[in-house]
Amino acid sequence: MIEDKNPQRTSISQLGEFGLIEHLTKNFEINQSSTLKGIGDDAAVLDFKDKKVVVSTDIMVEGVHFDLAYMPLKHLGYKAVVSNVSDICAMNAKATQITVSIAVSNRFPLEALEELFHGITLAANEYKIDVIGGDTTSSQKGLIISITVLGEADEEEIVYRNGAKSTDLLVVTGDIGAAYMGLQVLEREKQVFQVNPNSQPDLELYTYLIERQLKPEARADVRTLLHALEIKPTAMIDISDGLSSEIIHICKQSKVGCNLYEDKLPLDPQFINVCEEFDIDSTTVAINGGEDYELLFTIPIDDFDKIKGNPNFSIIGHMTEESEGIHLVTRANTKIPLKARGWNALSE
Amino acid sequence: MIEDKNPQRTSISQLGEFGLIEHLTKNFEINQSSTLKGIGDDAAVLDFKDKKVVVSTDIMVEGVHFDLAYMPLKHLGYKAVVSNVSDICAMNAKATQITVSIAVSNRFPLEALEELFHGITLAANEYKIDVIGGDTTSSQKGLIISITVLGEADEEEIVYRNGAKSTDLLVVTGDIGAAYMGLQVLEREKQVFQVNPNSQPDLELYTYLIERQLKPEARADVRTLLHALEIKPTAMIDISDGLSSEIIHICKQSKVGCNLYEDKLPLDPQFINVCEEFDIDSTTVAINGGEDYELLFTIPIDDFDKIKGNPNFSIIGHMTEESEGIHLVTRANTKIPLKARGWNALSE
């Protein structure tokens, strides 16, 4: 499906470890004043002055988290950075630096790694974060990307998962479910391609969904939006594993319950159309599909007037006493217990 | 060779991703006052106050960096932490936190991961560092461990690789080469075991070498030792890829040359004996073998009196003008150009 536009293949073992790292990292620029020393020593040196430091990490494995049959390496590099930046956004902090470690089998030529690092560089520029270190080595099979992200915030800005109150409103940014349906579209095209490699897919009806899957963005803007509205969330999390799973995290850590309203879920029209085409229930996908990288947060009910009607935010429910449980309230006004069905990277 | 003392095998997929992470991380304690929030949110939150933050990362791959035939998982976990802490020591900083990401194939039972995390916990306690985050997922093949370490230091304490002067002395901590010969002994025992699984290896003659390979320590003490001697190195690096490779790094980044003296290399008697037994030139191993995790640094010649005769340190050479090149001066007083033959994780 994805054409190899670059037939040149340079073996990575030709360069050696130091040569490869130097080659791949030579274009990284330093943008953050907190980065005193980036790549090139035993460690990077950072100066956060009176800010608190926020740190998160994740590891992505070929065949588990991504399929190179439809995920171009440039997009993969971009998305790997985005998913980390999103974790920092979920603390109401600003991402500032990342380290990038790669394990890669020798079947990948240098040109493939260049594509991957091109995507990483694009994301670093987009979010104005510095690549300050990393490691590159062989794998026995496939590609593994491990990224650690650092960010900064004033202590009073930071939002944890455990501060929701039983009277709070539940808010989500953007729309949800589209990344999951984008993946379904790409999986289907992969099947078609395997049957007929000459087929030319017409993906125009799915552009938004595919973009949400292949080139998601982290909501680094939300921090500024909320600041301007003079709202500080009481609890916040990013939606990487699916809305219901993240609601349950907030509820458990904050010791509250929740009513989520089906008719309030923000769904893109293209998402609704494609759910119909695939004959999948859009609510099920919206609450269980992952990788949207939107932010889910709770705010005091007194902030209702500040946020209502704001196109960036949807009020999708309210918190309750813990004893009331965690429920989806359907359009038919029945209450169904929410379950964390979220995508599980360890299932067989 | 290594007996399976724990025949219990619990599938990691039974626990699910969240359950597994909770199970493996529940014993981690917080020791550092800079750790405001550890595991359990989208990100950890740290407060380094007026200290600078030092960050390093590496990734270790089964079959590339370690062989589980002779590397028990507990030792592997310990060593993975040590190799990261060592990078912070090489900045003359104090390691304070790590994140640990694991990708693991389903052939590993829960009990194996418990062993790995037991080793990580032991090292965290030994070096008083907090495990503040991580990620655990499936791999397509084998075990991959990615660790990021954070440390702290006052700005004036930090030592880079690029500060060596042409008149400085070259100093190394401890002794070198033993970790490499420990690996040779273990590789030989693996061969013996493959031929005769009932053989009982007598490894008493090799205990020091094997310990250097299987349970190395980072030189976190050197910072205190140097502080007490009122010495601040002009350049410093840790010896993970081999002495000659690290000398070349310092020389290139500091724009100086170096004379390294063969007769000054600090070698353990057991190391010399086993090199003879294996019929390998001890100098070749001492300058090219990696994984010793000792520190290599340069000091002003005026500090000679402060360090001479100190059993923790060996003066092994001196820096020169860059134009004089980088040489080993042999016992026969001939000069041989030093080459970075260091262990290369990307060679085929």
XYZ file of C-alpha atoms in Angstrom:
696
model
C 0.000 0.000 0.000
C 2.774 2.376 0.878
C 5.135 2.711 -1.995
C 8.861 2.598 -1.382
C 9.795 5.940 -2.901
C 13.388 5.627 -1.807
C 14.999 2.529 -3.243
C 18.406 3.382 -1.736
C 19.389 0.991 1.010
C 22.412 1.640 3.178
C 23.160 -0.985 5.805
C 23.155 0.523 9.299
C 26.038 -1.719 10.322
C 28.265 0.146 7.854
C 28.116 3.247 10.014
C 28.694 1.609 13.384
C 26.891 2.676 16.546
C 28.593 6.044 17.058
C 28.412 6.923 13.363
C 24.733 6.066 13.195
C 23.821 8.102 16.267
C 25.816 11.063 14.996
C 24.215 10.790 11.567
C 20.664 10.577 12.898
C 20.960 13.275 15.544
C 23.017 15.902 13.744
C 19.965 17.945 12.708
C 18.443 18.304 16.155
C 18.346 21.897 17.331
C 18.105 23.210 20.870
C 15.077 25.465 21.400
C 14.448 25.339 25.141
C 16.348 27.668 27.444
C 16.228 24.864 30.033
C 18.506 22.683 27.864
C 22.079 23.541 28.883
C 23.627 20.517 27.144
C 21.901 18.148 24.724
C 23.312 15.119 22.922
C 27.042 14.404 23.073
C 28.085 13.632 26.636
C 27.319 10.865 29.145
C 24.142 12.774 29.999
C 22.214 15.896 29.071
C 22.160 18.821 31.518
C 18.966 20.793 32.141
C 18.070 23.796 34.244
C 14.432 24.109 35.280
C 15.091 26.922 37.768
C 12.059 27.193 40.075
C 9.799 25.036 37.889
C 8.776 21.507 38.819
C 9.903 18.764 36.443
C 7.378 16.365 34.937
C 8.581 13.034 33.465
C 6.840 10.307 31.487
C 7.955 7.439 29.279
C 6.617 4.819 26.923
C 7.788 2.046 24.685
C 6.268 1.122 21.299
C 6.825 -2.233 19.640
C 6.355 -3.157 15.975
C 3.578 -5.707 15.593
C 2.082 -4.691 18.961
C 1.622 -0.924 18.789
C 2.087 -0.292 15.095
C 2.100 -2.066 11.731
C 4.597 -0.722 9.209
C 2.349 -2.000 6.399
C 0.237 1.153 6.762
C 2.177 3.302 9.234
C 4.898 5.187 7.355
C 8.039 5.537 9.470
C 7.889 9.320 9.367
C 4.393 9.234 10.842
C 5.456 6.658 13.397
C 8.266 8.906 14.624
C 5.861 11.834 14.823
C 3.216 9.824 16.682
C 5.713 8.350 19.153
C 6.655 11.878 20.211
C 3.019 13.039 20.301
C 1.905 10.226 22.605
C 4.612 11.235 25.080
C 3.918 14.955 24.828
C 0.259 14.146 25.468
C 1.163 12.681 28.875
C 2.821 15.949 29.834
C -0.225 17.918 28.603
C -2.333 15.685 30.860
C -0.398 17.079 33.854
C -1.227 20.631 32.668
C 2.518 21.047 32.085
C 4.627 22.095 29.101
C 6.761 19.433 27.360
C 10.370 20.592 26.972
C 12.713 17.681 26.182
C 12.718 14.051 25.027
C 15.186 11.199 24.865
C 14.722 8.669 22.047
C 15.984 5.087 22.172
C 15.625 2.767 19.200
C 16.258 -0.949 18.837
C 16.077 -2.018 15.225
C 16.773 -5.186 13.265
C 19.293 -5.120 10.450
C 16.521 -5.478 7.876
C 15.965 -1.714 8.267
C 18.267 0.293 6.011
C 19.662 3.633 7.108
C 17.106 5.386 4.899
C 14.270 3.899 6.982
C 15.789 5.228 10.198
C 16.248 8.608 8.535
C 12.505 8.654 7.804
C 11.746 7.765 11.419
C 14.021 10.505 12.730
C 12.562 12.935 10.216
C 9.159 12.379 11.846
C 10.682 12.765 15.314
C 12.303 16.031 14.220
C 9.026 17.340 12.775
C 7.226 16.651 16.047
C 10.061 18.134 18.106
C 9.826 21.312 16.029
C 6.025 21.394 16.193
C 5.980 21.110 19.988
C 9.230 23.052 20.465
C 10.887 20.282 22.413
C 14.569 19.379 22.388
C 15.881 15.887 21.670
C 18.558 15.670 24.364
C 19.697 12.060 24.264
C 19.009 8.499 23.300
C 20.453 5.187 22.341
C 20.410 3.185 19.115
C 21.057 -0.525 18.957
C 20.161 -3.773 17.183
C 17.034 -5.755 17.915
C 16.486 -9.428 17.284
C 13.253 -8.647 15.494
C 11.440 -5.539 14.371
C 11.543 -1.977 15.574
C 11.165 -0.793 19.169
C 10.970 2.889 20.117
C 11.318 4.027 23.710
C 10.815 7.714 24.450
C 11.083 9.597 27.720
C 9.661 13.095 27.873
C 10.366 15.871 30.356
C 8.241 18.918 30.953
C 7.952 21.821 33.311
C 5.238 23.574 35.271
C 4.740 25.722 38.313
C 3.706 23.577 41.237
C 0.258 25.154 41.548
C -0.476 24.491 37.852
C 0.032 20.730 37.972
C -3.120 18.610 37.747
C -3.158 15.009 38.989
C -5.709 12.267 38.448
C -6.843 12.187 42.024
C -8.399 15.613 42.608
C -11.915 15.164 41.176
C -14.781 16.033 43.516
C -18.189 14.346 43.511
C -19.835 17.582 42.342
C -17.461 18.245 39.418
C -18.305 18.325 35.744
C -16.572 15.932 33.324
C -15.118 17.569 30.196
C -13.332 16.275 27.113
C -11.443 18.151 24.400
C -12.006 17.673 20.664
C -13.816 14.587 19.454
C -13.279 10.918 20.193
C -13.242 7.544 18.484
C -11.857 8.746 15.151
C -8.337 7.315 15.664
C -9.789 3.860 16.235
C -11.954 3.985 13.107
C -8.963 5.281 11.162
C -7.167 2.108 12.175
C -10.124 -0.003 11.000
C -10.050 1.708 7.593
C -6.295 1.130 7.277
C -6.614 -2.522 8.332
C -9.288 -3.021 5.667
C -7.115 -1.399 3.001
C -4.253 -3.662 4.029
C -6.475 -6.707 3.403
C -7.535 -5.338 0.023
C -3.908 -4.658 -0.878
C -2.899 -8.186 0.082
C -5.519 -9.581 -2.283
C -4.789 -7.118 -5.092
C -1.537 -5.186 -4.819
C -2.495 -3.042 -7.817
C -5.654 -1.642 -6.228
C -5.640 2.110 -5.786
C -7.425 2.904 -2.548
C -9.771 5.887 -2.557
C -9.436 7.155 0.974
C -10.994 10.591 0.498
C -14.022 9.716 2.606
C -11.731 8.761 5.480
C -9.103 11.507 5.512
C -9.978 12.836 8.959
C -10.068 9.370 10.542
C -6.791 8.327 8.938
C -5.116 11.540 9.998
C -6.281 10.973 13.575
C -4.653 7.521 13.467
C -1.486 8.311 11.514
C -0.771 11.882 12.544
C -2.436 12.647 15.846
C -1.608 15.835 17.715
C -1.156 16.347 21.434
C -3.397 18.989 23.010
C -0.580 21.288 24.044
C -2.973 24.191 23.375
C -5.383 23.217 26.150
C -3.101 24.508 28.899
C -3.218 27.981 27.347
C -6.975 27.763 26.626
C -7.773 26.833 30.218
C -5.445 29.472 31.578
C -7.228 32.112 29.510
C -10.592 30.877 30.832
C -9.201 30.969 34.386
C -10.061 27.308 34.855
C -7.829 24.863 36.685
C -9.042 21.277 36.291
C -9.346 19.275 39.497
C -8.200 16.071 37.744
C -6.876 15.385 34.250
C -5.729 12.439 32.086
C -5.100 11.921 28.383
C -7.206 9.519 26.349
C -4.738 6.971 25.069
C -6.474 3.760 26.174
C -10.098 4.800 25.577
C -12.512 7.163 27.310
C -14.122 4.635 29.648
C -10.768 3.322 30.846
C -9.577 6.877 31.584
C -12.814 7.828 33.371
C -12.364 4.791 35.600
C -8.758 5.879 36.376
C -9.938 9.309 37.490
C -12.832 7.843 39.507
C -10.668 5.252 41.289
C -7.868 7.682 42.093
C -10.239 10.471 43.122
C -12.620 8.136 44.981
C -15.702 9.391 43.143
C -18.342 7.983 40.820
C -19.430 9.284 37.414
C -22.391 9.576 35.069
C -21.295 9.810 31.438
C -24.036 10.865 28.964
C -24.182 9.079 25.626
C -25.880 12.025 23.923
C -23.079 14.376 24.964
C -20.216 12.419 23.369
C -18.454 14.640 20.790
C -18.360 12.653 17.546
C -17.140 13.862 14.164
C -19.677 13.418 11.291
C -17.119 11.401 9.288
C -16.689 9.135 12.307
C -20.449 8.542 12.534
C -20.710 7.785 8.797
C -17.862 5.291 8.864
C -19.218 3.543 11.970
C -22.427 3.058 9.971
C -20.468 1.797 6.954
C -18.607 -0.692 9.167
C -21.845 -1.501 11.039
C -20.215 -0.742 14.396
C -21.969 1.043 17.256
C -20.455 4.523 17.397
C -20.904 4.852 21.168
C -19.008 1.609 21.789
C -16.108 2.844 19.684
C -16.212 6.343 21.169
C -15.894 5.095 24.723
C -13.512 2.172 24.121
C -11.348 3.194 21.156
C -7.941 4.526 22.131
C -5.209 6.766 20.734
C -7.289 9.940 20.420
C -4.789 11.898 22.555
C -7.541 14.240 23.664
C -7.636 15.399 27.279
C -10.281 14.365 29.798
C -10.682 16.501 32.894
C -12.962 17.517 35.713
C -13.817 21.082 36.726
C -15.810 22.552 39.606
C -19.460 23.035 38.698
C -19.008 26.747 39.412
C -16.857 26.944 36.266
C -19.783 25.836 34.082
C -20.427 29.311 32.698
C -16.776 29.756 31.738
C -16.733 26.665 29.535
C -20.265 26.160 28.176
C -20.546 26.615 24.428
C -16.755 26.690 23.999
C -16.066 24.736 20.783
C -12.842 23.267 22.232
C -14.602 21.503 25.080
C -17.583 19.195 25.588
C -19.214 18.635 28.951
C -19.940 14.914 28.768
C -21.018 14.090 32.298
C -20.636 14.792 35.973
C -18.965 13.120 38.887
C -20.990 11.569 41.719
C -20.410 10.024 45.120
C -18.170 6.957 44.852
C -20.977 4.712 46.093
C -23.096 5.592 43.058
C -20.648 3.838 40.735
C -19.482 4.659 37.224
C -22.181 4.610 34.542
C -22.989 5.445 30.981
C -26.425 7.070 30.759
C -27.821 6.076 27.362
C -30.051 8.097 25.052
C -32.896 5.899 26.312
C -31.994 7.099 29.826
C -30.867 3.689 31.090
C -27.701 3.392 33.181
C -25.066 0.870 32.122
C -21.942 0.274 34.268
C -18.796 1.486 32.457
C -16.068 -1.119 31.969
C -12.434 -0.598 31.041
C -12.299 -2.540 27.830
C -9.451 -0.337 26.614
C -6.913 -1.626 24.236
C -4.547 -3.997 25.993
C -1.001 -4.283 24.708
C -0.392 -7.461 26.693
C -3.300 -9.560 25.471
C -2.426 -12.568 23.408
C 23.734 -23.635 33.702
C 21.393 -21.533 35.754
C 18.854 -23.725 37.409
C 15.230 -22.779 37.366
C 14.608 -22.629 41.106
C 11.096 -21.357 40.613
C 9.010 -23.742 38.568
C 5.854 -21.642 39.004
C 4.782 -20.023 35.765
C 2.030 -17.440 35.687
C 1.160 -16.025 32.279
C 1.619 -12.247 32.159
C -1.419 -11.903 29.911
C -3.597 -13.070 32.832
C -2.889 -9.849 34.694
C -3.374 -7.420 31.834
C -1.234 -4.350 31.329
C -2.466 -2.303 34.303
C -2.475 -5.284 36.642
C 1.052 -6.256 35.648
C 2.429 -2.755 36.116
C 0.718 -2.435 39.491
C 2.009 -5.839 40.565
C 5.595 -5.171 39.542
C 5.844 -1.635 40.880
C 3.993 -1.915 44.182
C 7.196 -2.395 46.204
C 9.004 0.690 44.968
C 9.628 3.218 47.715
C 10.308 6.914 47.398
C 13.629 7.953 48.956
C 14.536 11.193 47.234
C 13.112 14.449 48.511
C 13.088 15.644 44.887
C 10.390 13.070 44.009
C 7.050 14.782 44.620
C 4.996 12.164 42.739
C 6.235 8.785 41.483
C 4.326 6.098 39.619
C 0.552 6.391 39.201
C -0.292 9.420 37.082
C 0.312 10.468 33.477
C 3.767 11.621 34.576
C 5.977 11.826 37.651
C 6.592 15.226 39.250
C 10.034 16.199 40.520
C 11.457 19.228 42.279
C 15.186 19.829 41.833
C 15.083 23.306 43.378
C 18.290 25.161 42.417
C 20.096 22.017 41.196
C 20.746 21.288 37.551
C 19.089 18.143 36.156
C 21.172 15.489 34.418
C 19.459 12.935 32.114
C 20.706 9.822 30.350
C 19.073 6.775 28.779
C 19.907 3.412 27.310
C 18.224 0.382 25.830
C 19.344 -3.241 26.313
C 18.242 -6.045 24.011
C 18.323 -9.789 24.683
C 20.738 -11.515 22.328
C 22.582 -8.235 21.707
C 23.503 -6.912 25.159
C 22.841 -9.946 27.304
C 22.330 -13.691 27.134
C 19.831 -15.109 29.598
C 21.685 -18.447 29.469
C 24.174 -17.071 31.991
C 22.726 -13.726 33.028
C 20.116 -14.318 35.738
C 17.206 -11.890 35.417
C 17.832 -10.442 38.871
C 21.386 -9.567 37.888
C 20.206 -8.203 34.572
C 17.807 -5.830 36.326
C 20.566 -4.722 38.684
C 23.075 -4.199 35.877
C 20.612 -2.275 33.704
C 20.196 0.254 36.500
C 23.947 0.369 37.221
C 24.877 1.146 33.630
C 22.516 4.127 33.703
C 23.640 5.356 37.123
C 27.210 5.157 35.839
C 26.402 7.730 33.137
C 25.243 10.152 35.826
C 28.396 9.479 37.878
C 30.394 10.348 34.745
C 28.881 13.850 34.894
C 30.040 14.156 38.538
C 26.352 14.240 39.456
C 24.145 12.227 41.820
C 21.576 9.828 40.332
C 18.128 10.406 41.815
C 15.370 8.781 39.715
C 14.832 6.249 36.926
C 12.035 5.233 34.606
C 11.962 1.594 33.484
C 10.289 0.374 30.292
C 10.117 -3.303 29.430
C 9.009 -5.082 26.262
C 8.776 -8.815 26.809
C 7.557 -11.798 24.826
C 4.842 -13.995 26.256
C 7.337 -16.813 26.820
C 8.390 -14.980 30.013
C 6.170 -15.901 32.955
C 5.278 -13.368 35.618
C 7.857 -14.948 37.929
C 10.650 -14.040 35.489
C 9.554 -10.404 35.449
C 9.390 -10.463 39.239
C 13.040 -11.560 39.297
C 13.965 -8.760 36.906
C 12.152 -6.169 39.013
C 13.710 -7.616 42.154
C 17.133 -6.786 40.686
C 15.943 -3.316 39.689
C 14.654 -2.760 43.231
C 17.949 -3.921 44.770
C 19.903 -1.472 42.622
C 17.437 1.346 43.321
C 17.905 0.753 47.048
C 21.687 0.461 46.766
C 21.978 3.779 44.904
C 19.046 5.400 46.710
C 17.211 6.226 43.509
C 13.471 6.277 43.009
C 11.675 4.356 40.256
C 9.208 7.038 39.136
C 7.633 5.601 36.016
C 7.796 3.177 33.143
C 5.885 1.121 30.669
C 5.429 -2.626 30.202
C 4.321 -4.217 26.970
C 4.673 -7.253 24.723
C 7.581 -7.794 22.385
C 7.631 -9.938 19.267
C 10.787 -11.636 20.484
C 12.864 -11.612 23.633
C 13.309 -9.024 26.345
C 14.102 -5.335 25.853
C 14.821 -3.001 28.773
C 14.895 0.760 28.310
C 15.900 2.884 31.293
C 16.121 6.649 31.629
C 17.963 8.049 34.623
C 17.796 11.517 36.134
C 20.327 13.044 38.470
C 21.156 16.338 40.078
C 24.217 18.498 40.621
C 25.219 22.072 41.248
C 26.193 23.695 37.979
C 29.828 24.205 39.023
C 30.200 20.497 39.893
C 29.225 19.133 36.472
C 32.059 17.672 34.409
C 31.742 17.309 30.635
C 33.889 15.375 28.182
C 35.268 18.444 26.500
C 37.276 20.176 29.233
C 40.596 18.265 29.147
C 43.723 20.411 28.714
C 46.874 19.298 26.912
C 48.817 19.368 30.189
C 46.328 17.272 32.230
C 46.884 13.873 33.786
C 44.683 10.914 32.768
C 43.221 8.958 35.691
C 41.047 5.849 35.959
C 39.190 4.418 38.965
C 39.406 0.770 40.065
C 40.720 -1.821 37.645
C 39.784 -2.578 34.054
C 39.222 -5.510 31.723
C 37.724 -7.853 34.326
C 34.118 -7.563 33.112
C 35.170 -8.633 29.620
C 37.089 -11.664 30.886
C 34.141 -12.547 33.123
C 32.047 -12.705 29.962
C 34.631 -14.985 28.318
C 34.497 -17.359 31.298
C 30.693 -17.426 31.207
C 30.641 -17.997 27.442
C 33.021 -20.932 27.902
C 30.852 -22.422 30.646
C 27.818 -22.081 28.406
C 29.600 -24.135 25.723
C 30.564 -26.774 28.313
C 27.011 -26.879 29.600
C 25.611 -27.304 26.087
C 27.855 -30.345 25.597
C 27.204 -31.804 29.051
C 24.244 -30.369 30.975
C 25.261 -32.329 34.072
C 28.679 -30.700 34.405
C 29.170 -28.769 37.624
C 31.280 -25.736 36.847
C 33.947 -24.796 39.378
C 34.043 -21.040 39.048
C 35.967 -20.239 42.237
C 39.031 -19.062 40.318
C 36.856 -16.592 38.438
C 34.605 -15.102 41.116
C 35.896 -11.544 40.799
C 35.684 -11.548 36.994
C 32.185 -13.030 36.979
C 31.008 -10.543 39.573
C 32.379 -7.699 37.462
C 30.327 -9.021 34.516
C 27.147 -10.073 36.299
C 26.946 -7.580 39.146
C 28.946 -4.477 38.327
C 28.665 -1.382 40.475
C 28.568 2.246 39.406
C 31.239 4.471 40.948
C 28.815 6.695 42.812
C 31.491 6.994 45.528
C 33.978 8.814 43.273
C 32.090 12.095 43.468
C 32.521 12.109 47.258
C 36.133 10.914 47.060
C 37.092 13.675 44.637
C 35.214 16.271 46.634
C 37.160 15.264 49.765
C 40.437 15.550 47.817
C 39.333 18.950 46.498
C 39.776 17.774 42.932
C 37.412 18.696 40.127
C 38.137 16.718 36.946
C 38.443 18.747 33.760
C 36.769 15.986 31.710
C 35.104 12.707 32.663
C 33.445 9.704 31.015
C 32.462 6.219 32.156
C 34.090 3.135 30.676
C 31.237 1.241 29.112
C 32.632 0.719 25.605
C 36.301 0.148 26.505
C 39.130 2.379 27.717
C 40.578 3.257 24.317
C 37.192 4.208 22.888
C 36.506 6.479 25.892
C 39.960 8.092 25.732
C 39.301 8.912 22.090
C 35.953 10.495 23.024
C 37.626 12.776 25.570
C 40.461 13.646 23.158
C 38.135 14.442 20.250
C 35.728 16.510 22.313
C 38.505 18.296 24.221
C 40.714 18.717 21.134
C 43.773 17.213 22.803
C 46.037 14.206 22.300
C 47.004 11.541 24.825
C 49.775 9.190 25.848
C 48.443 6.132 27.665
C 51.090 4.014 29.433
C 50.758 0.244 29.209
C 52.678 -0.301 32.464
C 50.282 1.959 34.369
C 47.074 0.059 33.506
C 45.408 -1.144 36.738
C 44.816 -4.878 36.322
C 43.505 -7.289 38.947
C 45.757 -10.373 39.555
C 42.821 -12.701 38.780
C 42.336 -10.860 35.499
C 46.005 -11.347 34.562
C 45.882 -15.060 35.436
C 42.755 -15.696 33.389
C 44.126 -13.776 30.401
C 47.094 -16.159 30.531
C 44.769 -19.158 30.824
C 42.794 -17.947 27.785
C 46.017 -17.004 26.003
C 44.771 -13.462 25.417
C 46.950 -10.363 25.683
C 45.879 -8.597 28.889
C 46.662 -5.121 27.550
C 44.441 -5.675 24.511
C 41.559 -6.706 26.763
C 42.213 -3.937 29.280
C 42.013 -1.196 26.672
C 39.256 -2.656 24.473
C 37.019 -4.652 26.835
C 33.886 -2.821 27.904
C 31.349 -2.836 30.726
C 33.762 -2.059 33.569
C 31.695 0.979 34.619
C 34.792 2.623 36.059
C 35.314 6.336 35.560
C 37.988 7.869 33.350
C 38.894 11.499 33.933
C 41.496 14.173 33.488
C 42.855 16.458 36.208
C 45.235 19.410 36.168
C 48.838 18.363 36.699
C 48.902 20.582 39.795
C 46.554 18.074 41.461
C 49.137 15.284 41.146
C 50.099 15.407 44.831
C 46.473 15.161 45.919
C 45.878 11.903 44.056
C 49.203 10.032 43.891
C 49.252 6.818 45.873
C 45.481 6.917 46.411
C 44.309 3.293 46.055
C 41.053 4.381 44.375
C 42.780 6.027 41.444
C 45.490 5.165 38.900
C 47.282 7.779 36.838
C 47.535 5.986 33.509
C 48.777 8.700 31.181
C 48.757 12.350 30.288
C 47.125 14.516 27.703
C 49.152 16.176 24.948
C 48.650 18.692 22.169
C 46.032 17.471 19.685
C 48.650 17.319 16.903
C 50.612 14.680 18.810
C 47.784 12.171 18.398
C 46.463 9.471 20.712
C 48.900 6.699 21.585
C 49.543 3.728 23.774
C 53.126 3.787 25.054
C 54.113 0.132 25.471
C 56.384 -1.371 28.102
C 59.047 -1.495 25.368
C 58.558 2.285 25.032
C 57.122 2.161 21.521
C 54.132 4.298 20.623
C 51.122 2.641 18.997
C 48.127 4.699 17.804
C 45.025 3.947 19.909
C 41.984 2.768 18.003
C 38.362 2.583 19.145
C 37.762 -1.105 18.795
C 35.114 -0.937 21.520
C 32.271 -3.305 21.574
C 29.793 -2.420 18.861
C 26.147 -3.281 19.413
C 25.339 -2.729 15.759
C 27.882 -5.029 14.133
C 26.457 -8.029 12.375
